[in-house]
mmCIF file of C-alpha atoms and ligand atoms in Angstrom:
data_model
loop_
_atom_site.group_PDB
_atom_site.id
_atom_site.type_symbol
_atom_site.label_atom_id
_atom_site.label_comp_id
_atom_site.label_asym_id
_atom_site.label_seq_id
_atom_site.Cartn_x
_atom_site.Cartn_y
_atom_site.Cartn_z
ATOM 1 C CA MET A 1 0.000 0.000 0.000
ATOM 2 C CA SER A 2 2.611 2.474 -1.103
ATOM 3 C CA LEU A 3 2.210 5.591 -3.187
ATOM 4 C CA PRO A 4 4.683 5.548 -6.081
ATOM 5 C CA PHE A 5 3.246 8.697 -7.622
ATOM 6 C CA PHE A 6 0.898 11.476 -6.682
ATOM 7 C CA ALA A 7 0.704 14.770 -8.511
ATOM 8 C CA THR A 8 -1.790 17.527 -9.114
ATOM 9 C CA VAL A 9 -2.017 19.550 -12.327
ATOM 10 C CA ASP A 10 -4.036 22.665 -13.131
ATOM 11 C CA VAL A 11 -6.256 21.714 -16.088
ATOM 12 C CA LEU A 12 -8.722 24.608 -15.929
ATOM 13 C CA ASP A 13 -7.707 25.714 -19.410
ATOM 14 C CA LEU A 14 -8.831 22.348 -20.807
ATOM 15 C CA LEU A 15 -12.400 22.735 -19.534
ATOM 16 C CA PRO A 16 -15.079 24.471 -21.602
ATOM 17 C CA GLN A 17 -15.867 28.044 -20.589
ATOM 18 C CA ASP A 18 -19.269 27.267 -19.076
ATOM 19 C CA TRP A 19 -18.162 24.028 -17.372
ATOM 20 C CA SER A 20 -19.302 25.080 -13.912
ATOM 21 C CA THR A 21 -22.927 25.915 -14.772
ATOM 22 C CA HIS A 22 -23.063 22.876 -17.029
ATOM 23 C CA VAL A 23 -21.834 20.542 -14.251
ATOM 24 C CA ASP A 24 -24.204 22.100 -11.690
ATOM 25 C CA ARG A 25 -27.180 21.732 -14.007
ATOM 26 C CA VAL A 26 -26.446 18.108 -14.897
ATOM 27 C CA CYS A 27 -25.809 17.158 -11.243
ATOM 28 C CA GLU A 28 -29.053 18.786 -10.236
ATOM 29 C CA GLN A 29 -31.032 17.064 -12.963
ATOM 30 C CA TRP A 30 -29.438 13.632 -13.368
ATOM 31 C CA SER A 31 -27.608 12.602 -10.192
ATOM 32 C CA ARG A 32 -28.952 9.726 -8.149
ATOM 33 C CA ARG A 33 -28.518 8.949 -4.475
ATOM 34 C CA SER A 34 -26.377 5.977 -3.631
ATOM 35 C CA GLU A 35 -24.810 4.340 -0.596
ATOM 36 C CA LEU A 36 -21.363 2.919 0.057
ATOM 37 C CA HIS A 37 -21.370 -0.131 2.320
ATOM 38 C CA GLY A 38 -18.506 -1.374 4.456
ATOM 39 C CA GLY A 39 -17.538 -4.976 3.786
ATOM 40 C CA THR A 40 -17.536 -4.880 -0.026
ATOM 41 C CA SER A 41 -14.371 -6.024 -1.778
ATOM 42 C CA THR A 42 -12.741 -2.611 -2.205
ATOM 43 C CA SER A 43 -14.090 -0.998 0.982
ATOM 44 C CA LEU A 44 -11.849 -0.557 4.013
ATOM 45 C CA GLU A 45 -14.753 0.381 6.283
ATOM 46 C CA PRO A 46 -16.135 -2.009 8.890
ATOM 47 C CA LEU A 47 -19.148 -4.125 7.999
ATOM 48 C CA GLY A 48 -22.322 -2.204 8.777
ATOM 49 C CA THR A 49 -20.929 1.195 7.744
ATOM 50 C CA VAL A 50 -23.239 3.029 5.335
ATOM 51 C CA ILE A 51 -22.124 6.293 3.707
ATOM 52 C CA ASP A 52 -24.439 8.357 1.510
ATOM 53 C CA TYR A 53 -23.548 10.312 -1.585
ATOM 54 C CA ARG A 54 -24.906 11.143 -5.035
ATOM 55 C CA LEU A 55 -23.367 10.174 -8.334
ATOM 56 C CA LEU A 56 -23.482 10.443 -12.096
ATOM 57 C CA THR A 57 -22.381 7.281 -13.875
ATOM 58 C CA GLY A 58 -20.315 7.233 -17.046
ATOM 59 C CA ASP A 59 -23.504 6.684 -19.035
ATOM 60 C CA ASP A 60 -24.950 9.936 -17.637
ATOM 61 C CA ILE A 61 -21.672 11.727 -18.341
ATOM 62 C CA ALA A 62 -21.332 10.436 -21.918
ATOM 63 C CA GLU A 63 -24.812 11.738 -22.592
ATOM 64 C CA HIS A 64 -24.962 14.990 -20.620
ATOM 65 C CA LEU A 65 -21.321 16.076 -20.082
ATOM 66 C CA PRO A 66 -19.711 14.716 -23.278
ATOM 67 C CA TRP A 67 -16.685 17.033 -22.999
ATOM 68 C CA LEU A 68 -15.760 15.402 -19.672
ATOM 69 C CA PHE A 69 -16.095 11.912 -21.132
ATOM 70 C CA GLU A 70 -13.895 12.985 -24.032
ATOM 71 C CA LEU A 71 -11.206 14.532 -21.793
ATOM 72 C CA HIS A 72 -10.870 11.193 -19.991
ATOM 73 C CA ARG A 73 -9.920 9.580 -23.295
ATOM 74 C CA THR A 74 -7.700 12.383 -24.634
ATOM 75 C CA SER A 75 -5.887 15.105 -22.640
ATOM 76 C CA PHE A 76 -6.360 13.576 -19.187
ATOM 77 C CA HIS A 77 -5.181 10.229 -20.531
ATOM 78 C CA ARG A 78 -1.949 11.838 -21.717
ATOM 79 C CA ILE A 79 -1.463 13.647 -18.393
ATOM 80 C CA ALA A 80 -2.046 10.403 -16.452
ATOM 81 C CA GLU A 81 0.600 8.678 -18.596
ATOM 82 C CA GLU A 82 3.103 11.482 -18.017
ATOM 83 C CA ILE A 83 2.612 11.497 -14.262
ATOM 84 C CA SER A 84 2.595 7.724 -13.798
ATOM 85 C CA GLY A 85 5.381 7.167 -16.314
ATOM 86 C CA MET A 86 3.444 4.228 -17.755
ATOM 87 C CA SER A 87 1.571 3.435 -20.938
ATOM 88 C CA LEU A 88 -2.094 3.454 -19.963
ATOM 89 C CA ASP A 89 -5.454 2.590 -21.502
ATOM 90 C CA PRO A 90 -8.602 4.466 -20.510
ATOM 91 C CA ASP A 91 -11.288 2.229 -18.976
ATOM 92 C CA ASN A 92 -13.587 1.357 -21.854
ATOM 93 C CA ALA A 93 -16.541 0.229 -19.736
ATOM 94 C CA VAL A 94 -18.830 3.224 -20.124
ATOM 95 C CA THR A 95 -20.470 3.104 -16.686
ATOM 96 C CA SER A 96 -17.248 3.093 -14.677
ATOM 97 C CA ALA A 97 -14.827 4.978 -16.976
ATOM 98 C CA VAL A 98 -15.729 8.379 -15.527
ATOM 99 C CA ASN A 99 -18.061 9.098 -12.625
ATOM 100 C CA VAL A 100 -19.038 12.287 -10.854
ATOM 101 C CA ASN A 101 -19.358 12.125 -7.066
ATOM 102 C CA ILE A 102 -21.570 14.730 -5.439
ATOM 103 C CA LEU A 103 -21.332 15.072 -1.681
ATOM 104 C CA ASP A 104 -23.915 17.182 0.087
ATOM 105 C CA PRO A 105 -22.630 18.859 3.246
ATOM 106 C CA GLY A 106 -23.871 17.617 6.585
ATOM 107 C CA GLY A 107 -23.972 13.877 6.036
ATOM 108 C CA ASP A 108 -22.397 12.657 2.823
ATOM 109 C CA GLY A 109 -18.841 11.378 2.521
ATOM 110 C CA TYR A 110 -16.800 8.847 0.604
ATOM 111 C CA GLU A 111 -15.541 5.748 2.390
ATOM 112 C CA TRP A 112 -11.984 4.574 2.994
ATOM 113 C CA HIS A 113 -11.323 2.250 0.075
ATOM 114 C CA LEU A 114 -8.956 1.117 -2.647
ATOM 115 C CA ASP A 115 -9.784 1.446 -6.335
ATOM 116 C CA SER A 116 -9.565 -1.677 -8.483
ATOM 117 C CA ASN A 117 -7.810 0.131 -11.363
ATOM 118 C CA PRO A 118 -4.102 0.945 -10.999
ATOM 119 C CA VAL A 119 -4.220 4.616 -11.999
ATOM 120 C CA THR A 120 -6.907 7.098 -11.031
ATOM 121 C CA ALA A 121 -7.212 10.674 -12.239
ATOM 122 C CA LEU A 122 -9.484 12.754 -10.054
ATOM 123 C CA LEU A 123 -10.777 16.077 -11.329
ATOM 124 C CA PHE A 124 -11.950 18.464 -8.640
ATOM 125 C CA LEU A 125 -15.043 20.344 -9.767
ATOM 126 C CA SER A 126 -15.620 22.436 -6.636
ATOM 127 C CA THR A 127 -13.361 24.593 -4.509
ATOM 128 C CA HIS A 128 -13.216 24.419 -0.710
ATOM 129 C CA THR A 129 -11.326 25.896 2.178
ATOM 130 C CA GLU A 130 -9.569 23.817 4.826
ATOM 131 C CA GLU A 131 -12.499 24.392 7.186
ATOM 132 C CA ASP A 132 -15.100 23.050 4.723
ATOM 133 C CA GLY A 133 -14.109 19.373 5.016
ATOM 134 C CA GLY A 134 -14.418 17.407 1.802
ATOM 135 C CA ARG A 135 -10.682 16.801 1.723
ATOM 136 C CA LEU A 136 -9.160 13.955 -0.250
ATOM 137 C CA GLU A 137 -7.214 11.985 2.338
ATOM 138 C CA LEU A 138 -4.616 9.379 1.396
ATOM 139 C CA ARG A 139 -2.803 7.012 3.711
ATOM 140 C CA PRO A 140 0.210 5.525 1.973
ATOM 141 C CA THR A 141 2.216 3.178 4.153
ATOM 142 C CA ASP A 142 5.605 4.421 3.010
ATOM 143 C CA ARG A 143 5.192 8.139 3.589
ATOM 144 C CA GLU A 144 3.213 10.683 5.584
ATOM 145 C CA PRO A 145 -0.551 10.827 5.051
ATOM 146 C CA LEU A 146 -1.701 13.368 2.471
ATOM 147 C CA SER A 147 -4.735 15.605 2.776
ATOM 148 C CA VAL A 148 -5.732 17.607 -0.280
ATOM 149 C CA THR A 149 -8.122 20.565 -0.228
ATOM 150 C CA PRO A 150 -10.198 20.459 -3.445
ATOM 151 C CA CYS A 151 -9.648 23.247 -5.931
ATOM 152 C CA ALA A 152 -11.857 23.267 -9.038
ATOM 153 C CA GLY A 153 -9.929 22.586 -12.228
ATOM 154 C CA THR A 154 -7.177 20.587 -10.516
ATOM 155 C CA LEU A 155 -6.505 17.032 -11.650
ATOM 156 C CA ALA A 156 -4.919 14.657 -9.105
ATOM 157 C CA VAL A 157 -3.288 11.513 -10.498
ATOM 158 C CA PHE A 158 -2.326 8.670 -8.190
ATOM 159 C CA ASP A 159 -2.065 4.917 -7.631
ATOM 160 C CA ALA A 160 -5.436 4.389 -5.981
ATOM 161 C CA ARG A 161 -5.211 0.608 -6.044
ATOM 162 C CA ARG A 162 -2.406 0.496 -3.537
ATOM 163 C CA CYS A 163 -3.097 3.623 -1.499
ATOM 164 C CA PRO A 164 -6.131 3.748 0.834
ATOM 165 C CA HIS A 165 -8.074 6.977 0.346
ATOM 166 C CA ARG A 166 -11.357 8.621 1.283
ATOM 167 C CA VAL A 167 -13.149 11.968 1.271
ATOM 168 C CA SER A 168 -13.760 13.546 4.655
ATOM 169 C CA PRO A 169 -17.412 14.605 5.000
ATOM 170 C CA PRO A 170 -17.913 18.165 3.743
ATOM 171 C CA THR A 171 -19.407 20.526 6.288
ATOM 172 C CA GLN A 172 -20.079 23.402 3.865
ATOM 173 C CA GLY A 173 -20.681 23.649 0.141
ATOM 174 C CA LEU A 174 -21.505 20.972 -2.401
ATOM 175 C CA ARG A 175 -18.400 18.894 -3.113
ATOM 176 C CA ILE A 176 -18.154 17.677 -6.705
ATOM 177 C CA SER A 177 -15.377 15.563 -8.228
ATOM 178 C CA ALA A 178 -14.876 13.284 -11.214
ATOM 179 C CA PRO A 179 -12.852 10.075 -10.682
ATOM 180 C CA MET A 180 -11.517 8.523 -13.912
ATOM 181 C CA ASN A 181 -10.079 5.039 -14.384
ATOM 182 C CA TYR A 182 -6.975 3.973 -16.296
ATOM 183 C CA PHE A 183 -5.342 0.579 -16.723
ATOM 184 C CA ILE A 184 -1.738 -0.331 -17.479
ATOM 185 C CA THR A 185 -1.323 -1.339 -21.126
ATOM 186 C CA GLY A 186 -0.783 -5.062 -21.500
ATOM 187 C CA GLN A 187 -1.614 -5.936 -17.896
ATOM 188 C CA PRO A 188 -4.718 -7.967 -17.027
ATOM 189 C CA ARG A 189 -7.621 -5.920 -15.729
ATOM 190 C CA HIS A 190 -9.394 -7.041 -12.651
ATOM 191 C CA ARG A 191 -12.704 -5.566 -11.565
ATOM 192 C CA PRO A 192 -14.211 -7.322 -8.529
ATOM 193 C CA ASP A 193 -17.556 -8.962 -9.265
ATOM 194 C CA ASP A 194 -19.403 -7.030 -6.592
ATOM 195 C CA LEU A 195 -18.037 -3.581 -7.480
ATOM 196 C CA ASP A 196 -20.622 -2.392 -9.998
ATOM 197 C CA ALA A 197 -23.433 -3.542 -7.746
ATOM 198 C CA ALA A 198 -21.753 -1.840 -4.774
ATOM 199 C CA LEU A 199 -21.245 1.457 -6.582
ATOM 200 C CA TYR A 200 -24.265 1.617 -8.813
ATOM 201 C CA ASN A 201 -26.677 -0.431 -6.720
ATOM 202 C CA HIS A 202 -27.561 -2.730 -9.558
ATOM 203 C CA ASN A 203 -26.617 -6.299 -10.277
ATOM 204 C CA ASP A 204 -26.321 -6.434 -14.027
ATOM 205 C CA ARG A 205 -22.701 -5.860 -14.952
ATOM 206 C CA ASP A 206 -22.268 -3.119 -17.481
ATOM 207 C CA VAL A 207 -22.037 -4.450 -20.995
ATOM 208 C CA ARG A 208 -21.571 -1.215 -22.937
ATOM 209 C CA MET A 209 -17.960 -1.134 -24.035
ATOM 210 C CA LEU A 210 -16.158 1.330 -26.222
ATOM 211 C CA ILE A 211 -13.916 0.011 -28.932
ATOM 212 C CA GLY A 212 -10.190 0.370 -28.230
HETATM 213 O O1 LIG B 1 -14.503 11.899 -5.018
HETATM 214 C C1 LIG B 1 -13.334 11.838 -4.623
HETATM 215 O O2 LIG B 1 -12.668 12.833 -4.347
HETATM 216 C C2 LIG B 1 -12.682 10.495 -4.488
HETATM 217 C C3 LIG B 1 -13.584 9.403 -4.918
HETATM 218 C C4 LIG B 1 -12.900 8.109 -5.121
HETATM 219 O O3 LIG B 1 -11.879 7.843 -4.565
HETATM 220 C C5 LIG B 1 -13.517 7.148 -6.029
HETATM 221 O O4 LIG B 1 -14.597 7.417 -6.599
HETATM 222 O O5 LIG B 1 -12.943 6.057 -6.200
HETATM 223 FE FE1 LIG B 2 -11.171 5.914 -5.120
#
């Protein structure tokens, strides 16, 4: 559970001019409530833990925020390769490739967990102060814990499969972020069987795949 790379990059100039109103509108209209449960294969929370949040799946994003879906496959892909120093492939399962997490203050959070994909790029879509909560917290075993205050337009790239991470519950302001999955070229991909059901609260594994 080490952290071989972690970097943040300002990507504001890659977002469309009206990104903020567009994201707000789509979150308002299309997000659904979900729950994270301790005890699932990637969770590090004790059994019985239930954490609320809202999300947009990749299907919602491909349809309503197509520029974000596209950035995952183009500019953000290149940035993730530069930072990780590896040849990567974007996740081509539509539902999980890009998500948007929406945490309402006063109750929502995101559990301690590991991702199943080796490289995660996380785009912050809201800005917070240190007092607002909603911090991305990482606990690598081989260095000091990291705690990142979200700043809209910043992309964080890290090895989320080996480094436990969570979002501390926001106390003020809607916290919005977009996690994006990448895999190492040529290495087998493993997605635990219960993960889609755990994240999207449905049991039918996603079958929409993009070519390439
Ligand atoms: O929303 C965040 O800041 C982190 C979420 C996360 O780690 C994930 O969706 O896997
Ligand atoms: Fe994660």
